[in-house]
């Protein structure tokens, strides 16, 4: 490689730390500059001097070391890094990272940096399988943290199972290989809707749906990874915002419509992943609706169709809709593509452990005159493929041919974690 990548290597407390000096060498052989930062627990396994010897830089470990801070303060160090790699990442460090803690130098750097973060977990197999650890890893992945490993095999504790840190060579090759979609949407503005909407009936009740927002947030993370400026307008969800993504929280379809139209002027691509209510109550009762006899009549009116309103604009971005279908997926989606005048639609069958409120998805992506099947996988992988398809279909700014013939890089190696189980379209 020609460009030097400035890597901040975080080493946390686990026996796999003995492999990390080799990782430093492997990264440096590939042209990277490496600054090692150790936690206190890591120093119980290996000394800072070992890292200084291989990296050629003093190892940092103390947030309160005034001499080191005078040379390069922690904020400066956080800015210096083009990539933060935590290897090994212990269960405790993963929990601290997920919790947004800043209780030592490495944790502080992780929340002070805008660089992508990659973790290589290493721990006993039961600790890895623990629900708390898995929930923390899910939180980090939803924020855009890349998780490499762990591998399965013999563990230092004598057990056999998933929890071994990836080998240094595999880690070095993976982090220095750019993500397959890197640069595909550089400089473009992407506006995304995500999650459900909530339509109030009275001060305590509302109509909503089962959308978790995970797919929309995965699309936001993948668009960001592809170099876009990303804004997500989200209904009520319990999800962390992916790193580098601007988030606008709304509740109802009306609020989502207003937020989208406030920002659509700058958007090059609009992706409507939200499960927006089709109907909203005509009036919202000021007082709690009282029980009166056996039945209550609710009068509902159509909610604003946000994606259609964008597609109807004279100067519009590239518009991508979603369609969750229970039957005849392709036919229904194709007619929605036409009726709403979309540039692309991503359709999925609801049920069978995919789509709503689950981790996996599979899509049939349709556009006028074309189609692509995205096979079942974690939502972030499906989102990355969708972003690739969008980039292929985007009209070029200068009238040159579409990018549909661009060479795709081979997909990055699957994480062994893979489930413990201005380019506006003028019309
Ligand atoms: O017609 P249907 O609701 O199935 O269309 C789904 C697509 O339309 C999704 O992209 C969804 O985000 C969008 N939509 C919208 N506003 C609505 C209803 C759906 O933007 N009120």
Tab-separated table of C-alpha atoms and ligand atoms in Angstrom:
chain	number	residue	atom	x	y	z
A	1	UNK	CA	0.000	0.000	0.000
A	2	UNK	CA	1.163	3.530	-0.638
A	3	UNK	CA	-0.855	5.528	1.873
A	4	UNK	CA	0.189	5.064	5.459
A	5	UNK	CA	-2.717	4.250	7.737
A	6	UNK	CA	-2.393	5.633	11.230
A	7	UNK	CA	-3.647	2.879	13.487
A	8	UNK	CA	-4.291	3.245	17.179
A	9	UNK	CA	-3.962	-0.290	18.525
A	10	UNK	CA	-5.757	-0.785	21.833
A	11	UNK	CA	-4.588	-3.765	23.854
A	12	UNK	CA	-6.867	-4.909	26.675
A	13	UNK	CA	-6.522	-7.519	29.395
A	14	UNK	CA	-6.539	-11.031	27.997
A	15	UNK	CA	-3.973	-13.751	27.430
A	16	UNK	CA	-4.234	-13.132	23.665
A	17	UNK	CA	-2.352	-9.869	24.334
A	18	UNK	CA	0.849	-11.908	23.910
A	19	UNK	CA	0.030	-12.023	20.162
A	20	UNK	CA	-0.406	-8.260	19.824
A	21	UNK	CA	3.289	-7.343	19.279
A	22	UNK	CA	3.186	-9.665	16.262
A	23	UNK	CA	0.043	-7.815	15.124
A	24	UNK	CA	1.991	-4.526	15.365
A	25	UNK	CA	4.677	-5.997	13.110
A	26	UNK	CA	2.149	-7.304	10.598
A	27	UNK	CA	0.432	-3.908	10.401
A	28	UNK	CA	3.744	-2.066	10.021
A	29	UNK	CA	4.919	-4.473	7.306
A	30	UNK	CA	1.847	-3.326	5.361
A	31	UNK	CA	2.779	0.337	5.702
A	32	UNK	CA	0.754	1.312	8.775
A	33	UNK	CA	1.986	3.554	11.583
A	34	UNK	CA	0.963	2.049	14.892
A	35	UNK	CA	0.456	3.745	18.261
A	36	UNK	CA	-0.247	1.254	21.032
A	37	UNK	CA	-2.490	2.130	23.983
A	38	UNK	CA	-2.797	-0.430	26.772
A	39	UNK	CA	-5.321	-0.795	29.552
A	40	UNK	CA	-4.109	-1.469	33.094
A	41	UNK	CA	-5.284	-5.103	32.814
A	42	UNK	CA	-3.308	-5.618	29.589
A	43	UNK	CA	-0.130	-4.736	31.475
A	44	UNK	CA	-0.664	-7.777	33.726
A	45	UNK	CA	-0.097	-9.929	30.615
A	46	UNK	CA	2.586	-8.054	28.669
A	47	UNK	CA	4.778	-5.000	29.248
A	48	UNK	CA	4.507	-1.624	27.500
A	49	UNK	CA	8.197	-1.987	26.588
A	50	UNK	CA	7.453	-4.941	24.268
A	51	UNK	CA	5.161	-2.717	22.213
A	52	UNK	CA	7.531	0.219	22.281
A	53	UNK	CA	10.265	-2.035	20.883
A	54	UNK	CA	8.192	-3.209	17.911
A	55	UNK	CA	6.216	-0.018	17.183
A	56	UNK	CA	9.053	2.449	17.706
A	57	UNK	CA	6.712	4.689	19.698
A	58	UNK	CA	6.284	5.022	23.449
A	59	UNK	CA	3.287	2.978	24.554
A	60	UNK	CA	0.503	5.019	26.126
A	61	UNK	CA	-1.646	3.798	28.970
A	62	UNK	CA	-2.347	6.556	31.452
A	63	UNK	CA	-4.888	9.317	30.974
A	64	UNK	CA	-3.150	11.263	33.742
A	65	UNK	CA	0.441	10.981	32.475
A	66	UNK	CA	1.319	14.675	32.206
A	67	UNK	CA	4.547	14.149	30.216
A	68	UNK	CA	2.810	11.983	27.600
A	69	UNK	CA	-0.177	14.325	27.472
A	70	UNK	CA	2.162	17.283	26.908
A	71	UNK	CA	3.742	15.456	23.940
A	72	UNK	CA	0.416	14.464	22.367
A	73	UNK	CA	-2.788	15.036	24.339
A	74	UNK	CA	-5.486	12.380	24.224
A	75	UNK	CA	-7.779	14.470	22.003
A	76	UNK	CA	-4.912	15.003	19.578
A	77	UNK	CA	-4.228	11.259	19.665
A	78	UNK	CA	-7.906	10.523	18.997
A	79	UNK	CA	-7.718	12.846	15.950
A	80	UNK	CA	-4.403	11.355	14.784
A	81	UNK	CA	-5.927	7.883	14.451
A	82	UNK	CA	-7.391	6.907	11.075
A	83	UNK	CA	-8.472	3.589	12.525
A	84	UNK	CA	-8.854	2.256	16.063
A	85	UNK	CA	-8.243	-1.463	16.390
A	86	UNK	CA	-8.817	-3.127	19.765
A	87	UNK	CA	-7.040	-6.491	19.821
A	88	UNK	CA	-7.593	-8.331	21.991
A	89	UNK	CA	-10.921	-6.841	23.071
A	90	UNK	CA	-11.856	-8.305	26.465
A	91	UNK	CA	-15.443	-8.780	27.669
A	92	UNK	CA	-14.913	-5.955	30.149
A	93	UNK	CA	-13.601	-3.552	27.522
A	94	UNK	CA	-16.449	-4.414	25.133
A	95	UNK	CA	-18.901	-3.627	27.969
A	96	UNK	CA	-17.156	-0.327	28.694
A	97	UNK	CA	-17.142	0.612	25.019
A	98	UNK	CA	-20.848	-0.257	24.677
A	99	UNK	CA	-21.550	1.828	27.793
A	100	UNK	CA	-19.711	4.859	26.410
A	101	UNK	CA	-17.359	4.952	29.408
A	102	UNK	CA	-14.330	7.220	29.562
A	103	UNK	CA	-12.698	5.758	32.647
A	104	UNK	CA	-9.230	5.137	31.225
A	105	UNK	CA	-7.147	6.391	28.299
A	106	UNK	CA	-8.236	3.748	25.772
A	107	UNK	CA	-11.974	4.067	26.521
A	108	UNK	CA	-11.673	7.864	26.381
A	109	UNK	CA	-9.922	7.702	23.005
A	110	UNK	CA	-12.691	5.466	21.654
A	111	UNK	CA	-15.374	8.044	22.383
A	112	UNK	CA	-13.179	10.987	21.390
A	113	UNK	CA	-12.317	9.652	17.947
A	114	UNK	CA	-14.190	9.954	14.663
A	115	UNK	CA	-12.139	7.130	13.170
A	116	UNK	CA	-13.790	3.757	12.510
A	117	UNK	CA	-13.422	1.266	15.345
A	118	UNK	CA	-12.691	-2.420	14.849
A	119	UNK	CA	-12.654	-4.936	17.701
A	120	UNK	CA	-11.126	-8.411	17.800
A	121	UNK	CA	-12.791	-10.095	20.779
A	122	UNK	CA	-10.869	-12.712	22.752
A	123	UNK	CA	-12.170	-14.443	25.840
A	124	UNK	CA	-13.359	-17.705	27.327
A	125	UNK	CA	-16.147	-19.257	25.237
A	126	UNK	CA	-18.758	-18.976	28.015
A	127	UNK	CA	-17.943	-15.302	28.540
A	128	UNK	CA	-18.330	-14.755	24.785
A	129	UNK	CA	-21.677	-16.591	24.680
A	130	UNK	CA	-22.965	-14.676	27.730
A	131	UNK	CA	-26.066	-12.680	26.886
A	132	UNK	CA	-24.623	-9.469	28.305
A	133	UNK	CA	-21.534	-9.763	26.091
A	134	UNK	CA	-23.663	-10.551	23.047
A	135	UNK	CA	-25.981	-7.609	23.748
A	136	UNK	CA	-22.932	-5.324	24.078
A	137	UNK	CA	-21.532	-6.594	20.772
A	138	UNK	CA	-24.933	-6.028	19.106
A	139	UNK	CA	-24.941	-2.463	20.416
A	140	UNK	CA	-21.463	-1.847	19.043
A	141	UNK	CA	-22.292	-3.374	15.646
A	142	UNK	CA	-25.431	-1.259	15.389
A	143	UNK	CA	-23.194	1.768	15.962
A	144	UNK	CA	-21.003	0.725	13.059
A	145	UNK	CA	-18.174	-0.931	15.017
A	146	UNK	CA	-16.710	-3.760	12.958
A	147	UNK	CA	-16.268	-7.048	14.814
A	148	UNK	CA	-13.588	-9.429	13.593
A	149	UNK	CA	-13.868	-12.855	15.167
A	150	UNK	CA	-13.595	-14.504	17.506
A	151	UNK	CA	-12.426	-17.786	16.007
A	152	UNK	CA	-13.237	-21.203	17.435
A	153	UNK	CA	-10.656	-23.645	18.716
A	154	UNK	CA	-8.496	-24.485	21.727
A	155	UNK	CA	-8.523	-21.810	24.360
A	156	UNK	CA	-5.825	-20.827	26.827
A	157	UNK	CA	-8.160	-21.920	29.646
A	158	UNK	CA	-8.154	-25.489	28.266
A	159	UNK	CA	-11.666	-25.305	26.826
A	160	UNK	CA	-12.662	-25.578	23.188
A	161	UNK	CA	-15.082	-23.137	21.580
A	162	UNK	CA	-15.590	-19.652	20.138
A	163	UNK	CA	-13.460	-17.026	21.816
A	164	UNK	CA	-9.981	-17.135	20.272
A	165	UNK	CA	-8.621	-13.891	18.886
A	166	UNK	CA	-8.130	-13.916	15.110
A	167	UNK	CA	-4.510	-14.501	14.124
A	168	UNK	CA	-2.419	-11.318	13.704
A	169	UNK	CA	-1.931	-11.831	9.951
A	170	UNK	CA	-5.675	-12.282	9.371
A	171	UNK	CA	-6.428	-9.179	11.451
A	172	UNK	CA	-3.799	-7.061	9.676
A	173	UNK	CA	-5.066	-8.083	6.247
A	174	UNK	CA	-8.694	-7.472	7.195
A	175	UNK	CA	-8.278	-4.011	8.651
A	176	UNK	CA	-6.024	-2.733	5.913
A	177	UNK	CA	-8.382	-3.978	3.209
A	178	UNK	CA	-10.890	-1.168	2.656
A	179	UNK	CA	-14.569	-2.116	3.139
A	180	UNK	CA	-16.020	-3.375	-0.164
A	181	UNK	CA	-18.258	-0.299	-0.464
A	182	UNK	CA	-15.680	2.300	0.602
A	183	UNK	CA	-15.970	5.444	-1.490
A	184	UNK	CA	-19.074	4.410	-3.476
A	185	UNK	CA	-21.134	7.347	-2.203
A	186	UNK	CA	-18.375	9.774	-1.266
A	187	UNK	CA	-19.646	13.297	-0.824
A	188	UNK	CA	-23.304	12.445	-1.498
A	189	UNK	CA	-26.088	13.338	0.928
A	190	UNK	CA	-28.278	10.411	1.853
A	191	UNK	CA	-31.534	10.894	3.755
A	192	UNK	CA	-33.086	7.793	5.299
A	193	UNK	CA	-36.317	7.167	7.194
A	194	UNK	CA	-36.299	4.336	9.736
A	195	UNK	CA	-38.417	2.662	12.380
A	196	UNK	CA	-42.140	2.769	13.027
A	197	UNK	CA	-44.341	5.803	13.491
A	198	UNK	CA	-46.673	6.319	16.412
A	199	UNK	CA	-50.108	7.839	15.795
A	200	UNK	CA	-51.679	9.160	18.969
A	201	UNK	CA	-55.290	8.352	19.833
A	202	UNK	CA	-55.364	10.099	23.199
A	203	UNK	CA	-52.784	11.090	25.855
A	204	UNK	CA	-52.026	7.450	26.702
A	205	UNK	CA	-52.720	5.394	23.572
A	206	UNK	CA	-51.337	5.200	20.075
A	207	UNK	CA	-51.307	3.073	16.911
A	208	UNK	CA	-47.957	1.692	15.811
A	209	UNK	CA	-46.332	-1.380	14.224
A	210	UNK	CA	-43.584	-3.936	14.844
A	211	UNK	CA	-40.737	-2.189	13.032
A	212	UNK	CA	-37.550	-2.105	15.155
A	213	UNK	CA	-35.679	0.331	12.888
A	214	UNK	CA	-32.754	-2.119	12.607
A	215	UNK	CA	-32.859	-2.299	8.792
A	216	UNK	CA	-33.024	1.486	8.349
A	217	UNK	CA	-30.170	1.983	10.824
A	218	UNK	CA	-28.105	-0.714	9.069
A	219	UNK	CA	-28.687	1.110	5.755
A	220	UNK	CA	-27.561	4.338	7.448
A	221	UNK	CA	-24.369	2.657	8.744
A	222	UNK	CA	-23.659	1.127	5.304
A	223	UNK	CA	-24.222	4.455	3.504
A	224	UNK	CA	-21.869	6.160	5.951
A	225	UNK	CA	-19.280	3.445	5.402
A	226	UNK	CA	-19.626	4.134	1.650
A	227	UNK	CA	-18.587	7.743	2.296
A	228	UNK	CA	-21.971	9.527	2.265
A	229	UNK	CA	-23.178	12.258	4.620
A	230	UNK	CA	-26.092	10.471	6.217
A	231	UNK	CA	-29.154	11.781	8.048
A	232	UNK	CA	-31.646	9.344	9.479
A	233	UNK	CA	-35.147	10.479	10.419
A	234	UNK	CA	-36.246	7.906	12.937
A	235	UNK	CA	-39.515	6.969	14.553
A	236	UNK	CA	-39.410	5.761	18.181
A	237	UNK	CA	-36.761	2.996	18.372
A	238	UNK	CA	-34.306	1.739	20.976
A	239	UNK	CA	-31.193	1.823	18.824
A	240	UNK	CA	-27.900	3.647	19.126
A	241	UNK	CA	-27.072	6.031	16.279
A	242	UNK	CA	-24.404	4.638	13.917
A	243	UNK	CA	-21.094	6.522	14.162
A	244	UNK	CA	-20.978	9.605	11.956
A	245	UNK	CA	-24.724	9.608	11.203
A	246	UNK	CA	-26.985	12.589	12.022
A	247	UNK	CA	-30.233	11.528	13.667
A	248	UNK	CA	-33.564	13.316	13.854
A	249	UNK	CA	-36.135	11.715	16.160
A	250	UNK	CA	-39.818	12.021	15.308
A	251	UNK	CA	-42.977	10.307	16.452
A	252	UNK	CA	-45.826	10.478	13.947
A	253	UNK	CA	-46.065	10.167	10.150
A	254	UNK	CA	-46.828	13.904	10.004
A	255	UNK	CA	-43.662	14.734	11.950
A	256	UNK	CA	-41.625	12.364	9.769
A	257	UNK	CA	-43.054	14.004	6.626
A	258	UNK	CA	-42.124	17.466	7.934
A	259	UNK	CA	-38.577	16.427	8.920
A	260	UNK	CA	-37.997	14.738	5.547
A	261	UNK	CA	-39.186	17.793	3.634
A	262	UNK	CA	-36.975	20.070	5.730
A	263	UNK	CA	-33.915	18.135	4.556
A	264	UNK	CA	-34.866	16.733	1.148
A	265	UNK	CA	-33.514	19.784	-0.668
A	266	UNK	CA	-29.921	18.702	0.017
A	267	UNK	CA	-30.461	14.964	-0.534
A	268	UNK	CA	-28.950	13.092	-3.484
A	269	UNK	CA	-30.498	9.821	-2.376
A	270	UNK	CA	-33.664	9.243	-0.309
A	271	UNK	CA	-34.187	5.795	1.196
A	272	UNK	CA	-37.590	5.219	2.799
A	273	UNK	CA	-36.978	2.298	5.136
A	274	UNK	CA	-39.512	3.415	7.777
A	275	UNK	CA	-42.719	1.501	8.358
A	276	UNK	CA	-44.876	4.602	8.248
A	277	UNK	CA	-48.487	4.371	9.398
A	278	UNK	CA	-50.895	4.263	6.489
A	279	UNK	CA	-53.684	5.726	8.608
A	280	UNK	CA	-53.804	8.307	11.373
A	281	UNK	CA	-56.675	9.226	13.711
A	282	UNK	CA	-58.718	12.160	12.407
A	283	UNK	CA	-58.689	13.713	15.867
A	284	UNK	CA	-56.516	13.118	18.912
A	285	UNK	CA	-58.648	13.041	22.057
A	286	UNK	CA	-57.474	15.565	24.643
A	287	UNK	CA	-58.620	13.320	27.491
A	288	UNK	CA	-58.191	9.567	27.828
A	289	UNK	CA	-60.968	7.862	25.826
A	290	UNK	CA	-63.323	6.328	28.403
A	291	UNK	CA	-64.790	2.846	28.190
A	292	UNK	CA	-68.320	3.308	26.892
A	293	UNK	CA	-70.119	0.032	26.355
A	294	UNK	CA	-68.581	-2.670	24.195
A	295	UNK	CA	-67.092	-0.958	21.196
A	296	UNK	CA	-65.392	2.297	20.233
A	297	UNK	CA	-65.337	3.691	16.701
A	298	UNK	CA	-62.038	5.194	15.608
A	299	UNK	CA	-62.111	7.433	12.578
A	300	UNK	CA	-58.879	7.159	10.597
A	301	UNK	CA	-57.666	9.108	7.602
A	302	UNK	CA	-54.729	8.373	5.279
A	303	UNK	CA	-51.343	9.442	6.676
A	304	UNK	CA	-49.112	11.415	4.306
A	305	UNK	CA	-47.266	9.057	1.931
A	306	UNK	CA	-43.755	10.371	2.477
A	307	UNK	CA	-41.894	8.440	-0.200
A	308	UNK	CA	-44.535	9.264	-2.826
A	309	UNK	CA	-44.426	12.943	-1.901
A	310	UNK	CA	-40.650	12.920	-2.500
A	311	UNK	CA	-40.955	10.970	-5.755
A	312	UNK	CA	-43.550	13.518	-6.954
A	313	UNK	CA	-41.138	16.435	-6.552
A	314	UNK	CA	-40.031	18.114	-9.788
A	315	UNK	CA	-36.365	18.095	-8.773
A	316	UNK	CA	-36.003	14.917	-6.827
A	317	UNK	CA	-33.232	12.774	-5.401
A	318	UNK	CA	-32.799	9.104	-6.347
A	319	UNK	CA	-35.726	7.532	-4.454
A	320	UNK	CA	-35.619	4.060	-2.914
A	321	UNK	CA	-38.659	2.543	-1.205
A	322	UNK	CA	-39.120	-0.588	0.866
A	323	UNK	CA	-42.002	-3.026	0.679
A	324	UNK	CA	-42.776	-5.560	3.386
A	325	UNK	CA	-45.112	-8.125	1.886
A	326	UNK	CA	-46.775	-11.259	3.182
A	327	UNK	CA	-47.500	-12.719	-0.281
A	328	UNK	CA	-46.718	-12.212	-3.973
A	329	UNK	CA	-43.651	-10.226	-2.949
A	330	UNK	CA	-42.312	-9.432	-6.391
A	331	UNK	CA	-45.626	-8.586	-8.096
A	332	UNK	CA	-46.775	-6.380	-5.253
A	333	UNK	CA	-43.421	-4.641	-5.044
A	334	UNK	CA	-43.201	-4.092	-8.798
A	335	UNK	CA	-46.646	-2.436	-8.839
A	336	UNK	CA	-45.626	-0.255	-5.858
A	337	UNK	CA	-42.445	0.742	-7.735
A	338	UNK	CA	-44.606	1.986	-10.639
A	339	UNK	CA	-47.442	3.489	-8.602
A	340	UNK	CA	-45.109	5.497	-6.372
A	341	UNK	CA	-42.725	6.358	-9.259
A	342	UNK	CA	-39.706	5.060	-7.355
A	343	UNK	CA	-36.233	4.512	-8.797
A	344	UNK	CA	-35.788	1.325	-6.790
A	345	UNK	CA	-37.689	-0.786	-4.289
A	346	UNK	CA	-36.349	-3.283	-1.762
A	347	UNK	CA	-38.966	-5.903	-1.026
A	348	UNK	CA	-39.055	-8.645	1.543
A	349	UNK	CA	-41.353	-11.371	2.701
A	350	UNK	CA	-42.413	-10.809	6.293
A	351	UNK	CA	-42.065	-13.785	8.641
A	352	UNK	CA	-39.805	-16.844	8.981
A	353	UNK	CA	-37.342	-15.059	11.280
A	354	UNK	CA	-36.592	-12.291	8.823
A	355	UNK	CA	-37.577	-8.644	8.320
A	356	UNK	CA	-39.620	-7.270	11.230
A	357	UNK	CA	-37.895	-6.961	14.587
A	358	UNK	CA	-35.174	-9.537	13.904
A	359	UNK	CA	-31.486	-9.617	13.036
A	360	UNK	CA	-31.610	-11.058	9.505
A	361	UNK	CA	-33.191	-9.966	6.271
A	362	UNK	CA	-33.316	-10.987	2.611
A	363	UNK	CA	-34.417	-8.679	-0.193
A	364	UNK	CA	-35.670	-8.707	-3.733
A	365	UNK	CA	-34.460	-5.402	-5.137
A	366	UNK	CA	-36.340	-4.129	-8.194
A	367	UNK	CA	-35.865	-1.138	-10.469
A	368	UNK	CA	-37.424	-0.282	-13.816
A	369	UNK	CA	-36.228	-3.074	-16.089
A	370	UNK	CA	-34.066	-4.884	-13.542
A	371	UNK	CA	-33.887	-6.998	-10.417
A	372	UNK	CA	-31.406	-8.448	-7.934
A	373	UNK	CA	-31.876	-10.984	-5.146
A	374	UNK	CA	-30.012	-10.246	-1.914
A	375	UNK	CA	-29.698	-13.502	-0.026
A	376	UNK	CA	-30.506	-13.848	3.642
A	377	UNK	CA	-27.934	-12.514	6.070
A	378	UNK	CA	-27.354	-10.075	8.938
A	379	UNK	CA	-29.063	-6.749	8.201
A	380	UNK	CA	-25.753	-4.867	7.964
A	381	UNK	CA	-24.537	-7.203	5.189
A	382	UNK	CA	-27.859	-6.927	3.349
A	383	UNK	CA	-27.677	-3.138	3.739
A	384	UNK	CA	-24.151	-3.047	2.282
A	385	UNK	CA	-25.313	-4.975	-0.775
A	386	UNK	CA	-28.297	-2.634	-1.184
A	387	UNK	CA	-25.980	0.391	-1.045
A	388	UNK	CA	-23.851	-1.230	-3.772
A	389	UNK	CA	-26.947	-1.657	-5.963
A	390	UNK	CA	-28.005	1.945	-5.370
A	391	UNK	CA	-24.524	3.186	-6.291
A	392	UNK	CA	-24.707	1.111	-9.491
A	393	UNK	CA	-28.050	2.649	-10.486
A	394	UNK	CA	-27.289	6.270	-9.556
A	395	UNK	CA	-27.218	8.476	-12.619
A	396	UNK	CA	-23.715	9.894	-13.052
A	397	UNK	CA	-23.343	13.648	-12.569
A	398	UNK	CA	-21.971	14.310	-16.047
A	399	UNK	CA	-24.055	12.061	-18.280
A	400	UNK	CA	-21.319	9.380	-18.522
A	401	UNK	CA	-22.513	5.738	-18.420
A	402	UNK	CA	-23.947	4.290	-15.229
A	403	UNK	CA	-21.568	2.678	-12.820
A	404	UNK	CA	-23.347	-0.666	-13.170
A	405	UNK	CA	-20.269	-2.202	-14.703
A	406	UNK	CA	-17.954	-1.210	-11.877
A	407	UNK	CA	-15.787	-4.024	-10.571
A	408	UNK	CA	-16.892	-5.143	-7.147
A	409	UNK	CA	-14.217	-6.022	-4.679
A	410	UNK	CA	-14.681	-9.506	-3.185
A	411	UNK	CA	-16.726	-9.353	0.037
A	412	UNK	CA	-14.698	-9.146	3.252
A	413	UNK	CA	-14.286	-12.435	5.162
A	414	UNK	CA	-17.408	-13.238	7.167
A	415	UNK	CA	-17.043	-12.640	10.866
A	416	UNK	CA	-16.881	-15.957	12.635
A	417	UNK	CA	-19.383	-14.405	14.995
A	418	UNK	CA	-21.851	-14.675	12.149
A	419	UNK	CA	-24.561	-15.597	14.518
A	420	UNK	CA	-23.939	-17.548	17.533
A	421	UNK	CA	-26.318	-17.761	15.676
A	422	UNK	CA	-24.596	16.855	-6.579
A	423	UNK	CA	-26.221	14.179	-8.461
A	424	UNK	CA	-29.923	14.929	-8.254
A	425	UNK	CA	-32.272	13.324	-10.798
A	426	UNK	CA	-33.971	16.005	-12.853
A	427	UNK	CA	-37.240	15.109	-14.527
B	1	LIG	O1	-47.499	1.341	0.406
B	1	LIG	P1	-46.528	0.786	1.399
B	1	LIG	O2	-46.723	1.311	2.784
B	1	LIG	O3	-46.382	-0.701	1.389
B	1	LIG	O4	-45.122	1.338	0.873
B	1	LIG	C1	-43.949	1.119	1.574
B	1	LIG	C2	-42.934	2.183	1.237
B	1	LIG	O5	-43.569	3.463	1.310
B	1	LIG	C3	-41.823	2.234	2.240
B	1	LIG	O6	-40.673	2.707	1.570
B	1	LIG	C4	-42.310	3.243	3.263
B	1	LIG	O7	-41.248	3.843	3.962
B	1	LIG	C5	-43.029	4.229	2.382
B	1	LIG	N1	-44.162	4.904	3.019
B	1	LIG	C6	-44.107	6.255	3.263
B	1	LIG	N2	-45.170	6.905	3.831
B	1	LIG	C7	-46.289	6.230	4.148
B	1	LIG	C8	-46.365	4.835	3.894
B	1	LIG	C9	-45.286	4.210	3.339
B	1	LIG	O8	-43.063	6.880	3.006
B	1	LIG	N3	-47.295	6.853	4.699
